[in-house]
Short mmCIF file of C-alpha atoms in Angstrom, two decimals:
data_model
loop_
_atom_site.label_atom_id
_atom_site.label_comp_id
_atom_site.label_asym_id
_atom_site.label_seq_id
_atom_site.Cartn_x
_atom_site.Cartn_y
_atom_site.Cartn_z
CA MET A 833 18.50 83.93 38.45
CA LEU A 834 17.43 80.61 38.65
CA LEU A 835 15.53 78.70 35.01
CA HIS A 836 12.35 78.17 36.35
CA ASP A 837 12.19 81.68 37.23
CA GLN A 838 12.70 82.89 33.42
CA PRO A 839 10.06 82.98 31.11
CA MET A 840 10.15 79.87 28.54
CA GLU A 841 10.83 82.31 26.15
CA GLU A 842 14.27 82.92 27.61
CA VAL A 843 14.94 79.47 28.64
CA LEU A 844 14.53 78.10 25.23
CA VAL A 845 16.75 81.14 23.58
CA GLN A 846 19.60 80.20 26.35
CA ILE A 847 19.05 76.69 26.02
CA LEU A 848 19.92 77.21 22.17
CA ARG A 849 22.60 79.45 22.47
CA ALA A 850 24.82 77.13 25.00
CA ALA A 851 24.20 74.55 22.70
CA TRP A 852 25.77 75.95 19.76
CA LEU A 853 28.42 77.43 22.21
CA ALA A 854 29.31 74.10 22.67
CA ALA A 855 29.25 72.59 19.41
CA THR A 856 31.26 75.31 18.00
CA LEU A 857 34.06 75.66 20.55
CA PRO A 858 35.23 71.88 20.25
CA ILE A 859 35.81 72.24 15.96
CA VAL A 860 37.66 76.31 16.69
CA ILE A 861 40.23 74.61 19.05
CA ALA A 862 40.41 71.58 16.94
CA SER A 863 41.17 73.90 14.01
CA LEU A 864 44.13 75.79 15.79
CA PRO A 865 47.65 74.76 14.33
CA ILE A 866 49.05 73.61 17.53
CA PRO A 867 50.58 69.99 17.57
CA ASN A 868 49.24 69.19 20.79
CA LEU A 869 45.75 69.29 19.23
CA SER A 870 46.38 66.93 16.88
CA PHE A 871 43.72 63.96 19.00
CA LEU A 872 40.99 66.54 18.54
CA ARG A 873 41.46 67.16 15.45
CA ARG A 874 41.60 63.48 14.45
CA THR A 875 38.76 63.04 16.27
CA LEU A 876 36.60 65.04 15.18
CA ILE A 877 37.62 64.19 11.86
CA GLY A 878 36.59 60.68 12.75
CA PHE A 879 33.05 62.09 13.65
CA ALA A 880 32.69 63.31 10.61
CA GLY A 881 34.13 61.03 8.46
CA ARG A 882 31.54 59.01 6.33
CA GLY A 883 31.44 56.76 3.01
CA LYS A 884 34.62 55.12 1.82
CA ILE A 885 36.73 56.61 4.54
CA MET A 886 34.66 54.97 7.33
CA GLN A 887 34.52 51.49 4.95
CA SER A 888 38.30 51.16 5.68
CA SER A 889 38.42 52.31 8.85
CA SER A 890 37.08 50.64 12.11
CA GLN A 891 33.03 50.07 11.60
CA LYS A 892 32.52 50.57 15.75
CA PHE A 893 29.92 52.86 16.60
CA THR A 894 28.90 53.28 13.25
CA ILE A 895 25.68 53.09 11.54
CA PRO A 896 24.79 52.83 7.37
CA GLN A 897 25.49 56.02 5.83
CA ARG A 898 22.14 55.65 3.70
CA LEU A 899 20.44 57.18 7.41
CA PHE A 900 21.78 60.27 6.26
CA LEU A 901 18.46 60.85 4.30
CA HIS A 902 17.23 61.08 8.29
CA PHE A 903 18.26 64.58 8.13
CA TYR A 904 16.54 65.68 4.92
CA ALA A 905 13.47 64.27 6.33
CA VAL A 906 13.49 65.73 9.96
CA ALA A 907 14.23 69.01 8.02
CA PHE A 908 11.51 69.19 5.82
CA LEU A 909 9.07 68.34 8.06
CA TRP A 910 10.37 70.18 11.23
CA THR A 911 11.12 73.24 9.08
CA THR A 912 7.35 72.76 7.58
CA LEU A 913 5.85 72.45 10.88
CA LEU A 914 7.44 75.46 12.00
CA LEU A 915 6.55 77.40 9.33
CA VAL A 916 3.12 76.60 8.74
CA ALA A 917 2.43 77.08 12.49
CA THR A 918 4.27 80.02 12.61
CA TRP A 919 2.40 81.57 9.52
CA ALA A 920 -1.16 80.47 11.29
CA TYR A 921 0.11 82.37 14.42
CA ALA A 922 0.63 85.32 12.59
CA TYR A 923 -2.18 85.46 10.55
CA SER A 924 -4.21 85.39 13.78
CA MET A 925 -2.47 88.16 14.84
CA VAL A 926 -2.86 90.33 12.24
CA PRO A 927 -6.32 92.04 13.42
CA LEU A 928 -4.21 92.38 16.49
CA VAL A 929 -1.57 94.60 15.96
CA ALA A 930 -1.82 98.05 14.79
CA GLU A 931 1.96 99.19 14.07
CA PRO A 932 4.07 98.49 10.73
CA PHE A 933 7.24 97.51 12.66
CA SER A 934 4.87 94.93 14.64
CA TYR A 935 4.83 93.35 11.51
CA SER A 936 8.22 93.25 10.65
CA THR A 937 9.02 91.45 13.63
CA ILE A 938 6.69 88.76 12.72
CA THR A 939 7.77 88.46 9.39
CA SER A 940 11.34 88.35 9.86
CA PHE A 941 10.84 85.13 11.80
CA LEU A 942 8.69 83.76 9.22
CA THR A 943 11.48 84.67 6.86
CA GLY A 944 14.17 83.01 8.54
CA GLY A 945 12.04 79.75 9.94
CA SER A 946 11.34 78.30 6.42
CA THR A 947 15.00 78.06 4.35
CA ILE A 948 17.03 75.63 6.07
CA ARG A 949 19.54 73.71 4.60
CA THR A 950 18.53 72.46 0.93
CA ASP A 951 21.15 70.61 -0.77
CA SER A 952 19.99 69.08 -3.80
CA TYR A 953 22.90 66.99 -4.72
CA LYS A 954 22.59 62.92 -4.35
CA LEU A 955 24.95 60.95 -2.06
CA ARG A 956 27.00 58.38 -3.74
CA GLN A 957 26.71 55.50 -1.61
CA SER A 958 27.94 51.61 -1.28
CA PRO A 959 25.85 49.32 0.32
CA SER A 960 28.58 49.16 2.77
CA ALA A 961 29.03 52.60 3.33
CA ARG A 962 29.44 53.96 6.80
CA MET A 963 28.93 57.43 9.44
CA HIS A 964 29.88 57.73 12.50
CA VAL A 965 26.83 57.76 15.18
CA ILE A 966 28.11 61.16 16.80
CA GLY A 967 28.02 62.93 13.59
CA TYR A 968 24.08 61.04 12.68
CA LEU A 969 23.32 62.53 15.77
CA THR A 970 24.88 65.65 15.48
CA GLY A 971 23.37 66.36 12.05
CA LEU A 972 20.14 65.55 13.62
CA PHE A 973 20.60 68.25 16.07
CA PHE A 974 21.42 70.52 13.31
CA TYR A 975 18.52 69.85 11.23
CA ILE A 976 15.93 70.69 14.67
CA ALA A 977 17.89 73.18 16.24
CA ALA A 978 18.86 75.72 13.58
CA PRO A 979 15.38 76.34 12.35
CA LEU A 980 14.24 76.33 15.97
CA SER A 981 17.03 79.55 16.29
CA LEU A 982 15.83 81.24 13.46
CA CYS A 983 12.03 81.74 15.26
CA GLY A 984 13.44 81.15 18.76
CA ASP A 985 12.13 84.38 19.81
CA CYS A 986 8.71 83.45 19.04
CA ALA A 987 8.50 79.95 19.32
CA VAL A 988 7.39 79.24 22.39
CA GLU A 989 4.37 81.50 21.85
CA VAL A 990 3.99 79.36 18.49
CA PHE A 991 3.85 76.44 20.62
CA ASN A 992 1.51 77.63 22.97
CA PHE A 993 -0.99 78.97 19.82
CA VAL A 994 -0.83 75.60 18.13
CA ALA A 995 -1.31 73.52 21.90
CA ASN A 996 -4.20 75.54 22.35
CA LEU A 997 -6.09 74.56 18.79
CA VAL A 998 -5.57 70.97 19.30
CA THR A 999 -6.70 71.48 23.07
CA GLU A 1000 -9.64 73.04 21.72
CA PHE A 1001 -10.23 71.06 18.73
CA ILE A 1002 -10.07 68.00 20.95
CA VAL A 1003 -12.63 69.51 23.30
CA LYS A 1004 -15.38 70.92 20.63
CA GLY A 1005 -14.74 68.84 18.48
CA LYS A 1006 -14.61 69.76 14.25
CA ASN A 1007 -17.78 70.76 14.24
CA GLN A 1008 -17.85 73.35 16.73
CA MET A 1009 -14.63 74.81 15.59
CA GLN A 1010 -14.42 78.32 14.74
CA VAL A 1011 -14.27 78.37 10.57
CA THR A 1012 -11.34 80.44 9.87
CA GLU A 1013 -11.82 82.90 6.64
CA PHE A 1014 -8.78 83.02 4.58
CA GLU A 1015 -8.39 86.36 2.65
CA ILE A 1016 -5.61 86.30 0.33
CA PHE A 1017 -3.94 90.09 1.48
CA GLN A 1018 -4.66 89.65 4.87
CA ILE A 1019 -2.22 86.29 4.60
CA LEU A 1020 0.31 88.40 2.30
CA ASN A 1021 0.34 91.42 3.74
CA PRO A 1022 3.06 91.05 6.66
CA LEU A 1023 5.18 90.78 3.58
CA PHE A 1024 4.35 94.16 2.32
CA ARG A 1025 5.63 95.66 5.87
CA LEU A 1026 8.97 93.69 5.48
CA GLY A 1027 11.98 96.03 6.38
CA TRP A 1028 14.92 97.16 3.64
CA LYS A 1029 17.42 94.58 5.98
CA HIS A 1030 14.94 91.81 5.71
CA TRP A 1031 14.35 92.25 1.35
CA ILE A 1032 18.09 93.09 1.66
CA GLY A 1033 18.57 89.39 3.36
CA THR A 1034 16.48 87.57 0.70
CA ALA A 1035 18.61 88.71 -2.11
CA VAL A 1036 21.56 87.42 -0.27
CA PHE A 1037 20.00 84.45 0.53
CA LEU A 1038 18.87 83.86 -3.06
CA TRP A 1039 22.62 84.48 -4.48
CA GLY A 1040 23.86 82.10 -2.11
CA TRP A 1041 21.03 78.98 -3.15
CA ILE A 1042 21.62 80.31 -6.68
CA HIS A 1043 25.32 79.45 -6.73
CA GLN A 1044 24.75 76.10 -4.06
CA TYR A 1045 22.64 74.92 -6.94
CA HIS A 1046 24.56 74.94 -9.70
CA CYS A 1047 27.58 73.46 -7.56
CA HIS A 1048 25.54 70.35 -6.81
CA LYS A 1049 24.78 70.11 -9.63
CA ILE A 1050 28.34 70.40 -11.10
CA LEU A 1051 28.88 67.90 -8.37
CA GLY A 1052 25.80 65.23 -9.84
CA SER A 1053 27.12 65.79 -13.27
CA LEU A 1054 31.01 64.42 -12.35
CA ARG A 1055 28.98 61.76 -11.22
CA HIS A 1056 27.25 60.06 -13.66
CA SER A 1057 29.92 61.20 -15.73
CA THR A 1058 32.62 59.14 -14.28
CA GLN A 1059 33.16 55.55 -13.02
CA ALA A 1060 32.62 55.06 -9.09
CA GLU A 1061 35.40 54.37 -8.59
CA GLU A 1062 36.90 58.00 -10.62
CA TYR A 1063 37.70 61.10 -9.19
CA VAL A 1064 38.12 64.25 -11.17
CA ILE A 1065 38.35 68.03 -10.45
CA PRO A 1066 35.36 69.96 -10.63
CA GLN A 1067 35.46 73.14 -12.41
CA GLY A 1068 32.87 75.92 -13.32
CA ASP A 1069 30.87 78.73 -11.06
CA TRP A 1070 32.68 78.91 -7.34
CA PHE A 1071 34.90 75.78 -7.89
CA GLU A 1072 37.33 78.15 -9.79
CA ILE A 1073 37.89 79.82 -6.83
CA VAL A 1074 37.64 77.24 -3.75
CA SER A 1075 37.88 73.67 -3.14
CA SER A 1076 34.09 73.38 -1.37
CA PRO A 1077 31.92 76.16 -3.17
CA HIS A 1078 28.76 74.10 -1.78
CA TYR A 1079 30.00 74.93 1.49
CA LEU A 1080 30.23 78.32 0.90
CA SER A 1081 27.32 79.18 -0.49
CA GLU A 1082 26.12 77.38 2.57
CA ILE A 1083 27.66 80.58 4.80
CA VAL A 1084 26.28 82.75 2.72
CA ILE A 1085 22.97 81.30 2.84
CA TYR A 1086 23.21 81.36 6.58
CA ALA A 1087 25.01 85.16 6.48
CA SER A 1088 21.25 86.38 4.86
CA PHE A 1089 19.79 85.03 8.23
CA VAL A 1090 22.46 87.80 10.09
CA VAL A 1091 21.05 90.87 7.19
CA ALA A 1092 17.75 89.89 7.46
CA THR A 1093 17.69 89.74 11.81
CA GLY A 1094 19.74 93.44 11.05
CA GLY A 1095 22.46 91.71 13.29
CA SER A 1096 20.76 92.21 16.33
CA ASN A 1097 19.83 88.51 17.18
CA LEU A 1098 22.58 86.80 19.04
CA THR A 1099 21.15 83.01 18.58
CA ILE A 1100 21.05 83.47 15.26
CA TRP A 1101 24.86 85.10 15.06
CA LEU A 1102 26.15 81.75 17.25
CA LEU A 1103 24.00 79.53 14.43
CA PHE A 1104 26.21 81.20 12.03
CA ALA A 1105 29.22 80.96 13.70
CA PHE A 1106 28.75 77.10 13.90
CA VAL A 1107 28.19 77.14 10.63
CA VAL A 1108 30.97 78.81 9.52
CA ALA A 1109 33.29 76.35 12.13
CA ASN A 1110 32.32 73.30 10.79
CA LEU A 1111 32.04 73.87 7.05
CA SER A 1112 35.30 75.50 7.54
CA PHE A 1113 36.64 72.58 9.30
CA ALA A 1114 35.27 70.23 6.94
CA ALA A 1115 36.57 72.22 3.23
CA VAL A 1116 40.12 72.33 4.88
CA GLU A 1117 40.49 68.84 4.53
CA THR A 1118 38.66 68.55 1.26
CA HIS A 1119 41.10 70.81 0.32
CA LYS A 1120 43.76 68.82 1.50
CA TRP A 1121 42.21 65.66 -0.17
CA TYR A 1122 42.04 67.80 -3.65
CA ARG A 1123 46.03 68.55 -3.44
CA GLN A 1124 47.26 65.24 -2.38
CA LYS A 1125 44.87 63.22 -4.77
CA PHE A 1126 45.67 65.41 -7.96
CA GLU A 1127 48.85 66.72 -8.73
CA ASP A 1128 47.69 69.10 -10.95
CA TYR A 1129 45.68 71.14 -8.64
CA PRO A 1130 44.85 74.57 -9.37
CA THR A 1131 46.94 76.35 -6.89
CA SER A 1132 44.89 79.45 -7.01
CA ARG A 1133 42.23 78.06 -5.02
CA PHE A 1134 41.64 78.78 -1.83
CA ALA A 1135 39.90 75.64 0.41
CA ILE A 1136 36.32 77.67 1.47
CA ILE A 1137 36.81 81.87 1.22
CA PRO A 1138 38.81 83.51 -1.06
CA PHE A 1139 41.76 84.94 -0.10
CA LEU A 1140 41.39 84.13 3.52
CA LEU A 1141 40.99 80.71 3.93
#
């Protein structure tokens, strides 16, 4: 069946799934311990590298590292837009929905769409720090596609809902628009109809977020307590078991989305696979750097996944 013969919802979902597959496969292939793949591995490391690493290498196709903040700006604006639009759509649909399971379907997307990467640490960077333009574009793609994937099955309906509101506002004007009365119970009603999988997913998300917060706080304290050119071995929390606990907690956060959907959403599974592959690839390189930098680095620590990697 051709794409133009399919509903827009299916087209969007297929595009997102294809994008996550295309982004994940090169990382997985480059991670294989095959000597002939070393060029691909070095290429991906070059794309992902930033900061002092990029200062000492070729600055061709690089941009200032301070543009990294664009990721968080895009993530905040885009995710907030999706959250507000989806919540408004769900609120408008509440009187039309009679069965409890329908509430759970709508709010399952709400609980996912409102949460994206919330890294709290501040980048330590110098004015000359650089990052590769491919890494920059990949970051923008992630922060746009990830929240869209979390609400992909209802995103088209939400966009149509918002477009109709905007059109009505343009045609009728503010004074002719229907006034919507907000009732607290009606706004919160979908939350009371969440299923057990959504609450378990929420608990898993909070568990990962709390550890991510503590790990970034540890890293932030190291930057304030040491000289700019000095590195020390992080200690505390999940740093005692892995070299990149902030990445591990990120994986836990995205695992919560899989749990909240009952493992039935292939798009979220592919998003989760990309997060695992991407962060594992970066964590392995970080682990190698720690072991080369510090002779007394704890041998009991794993790269990112305890007892596995």
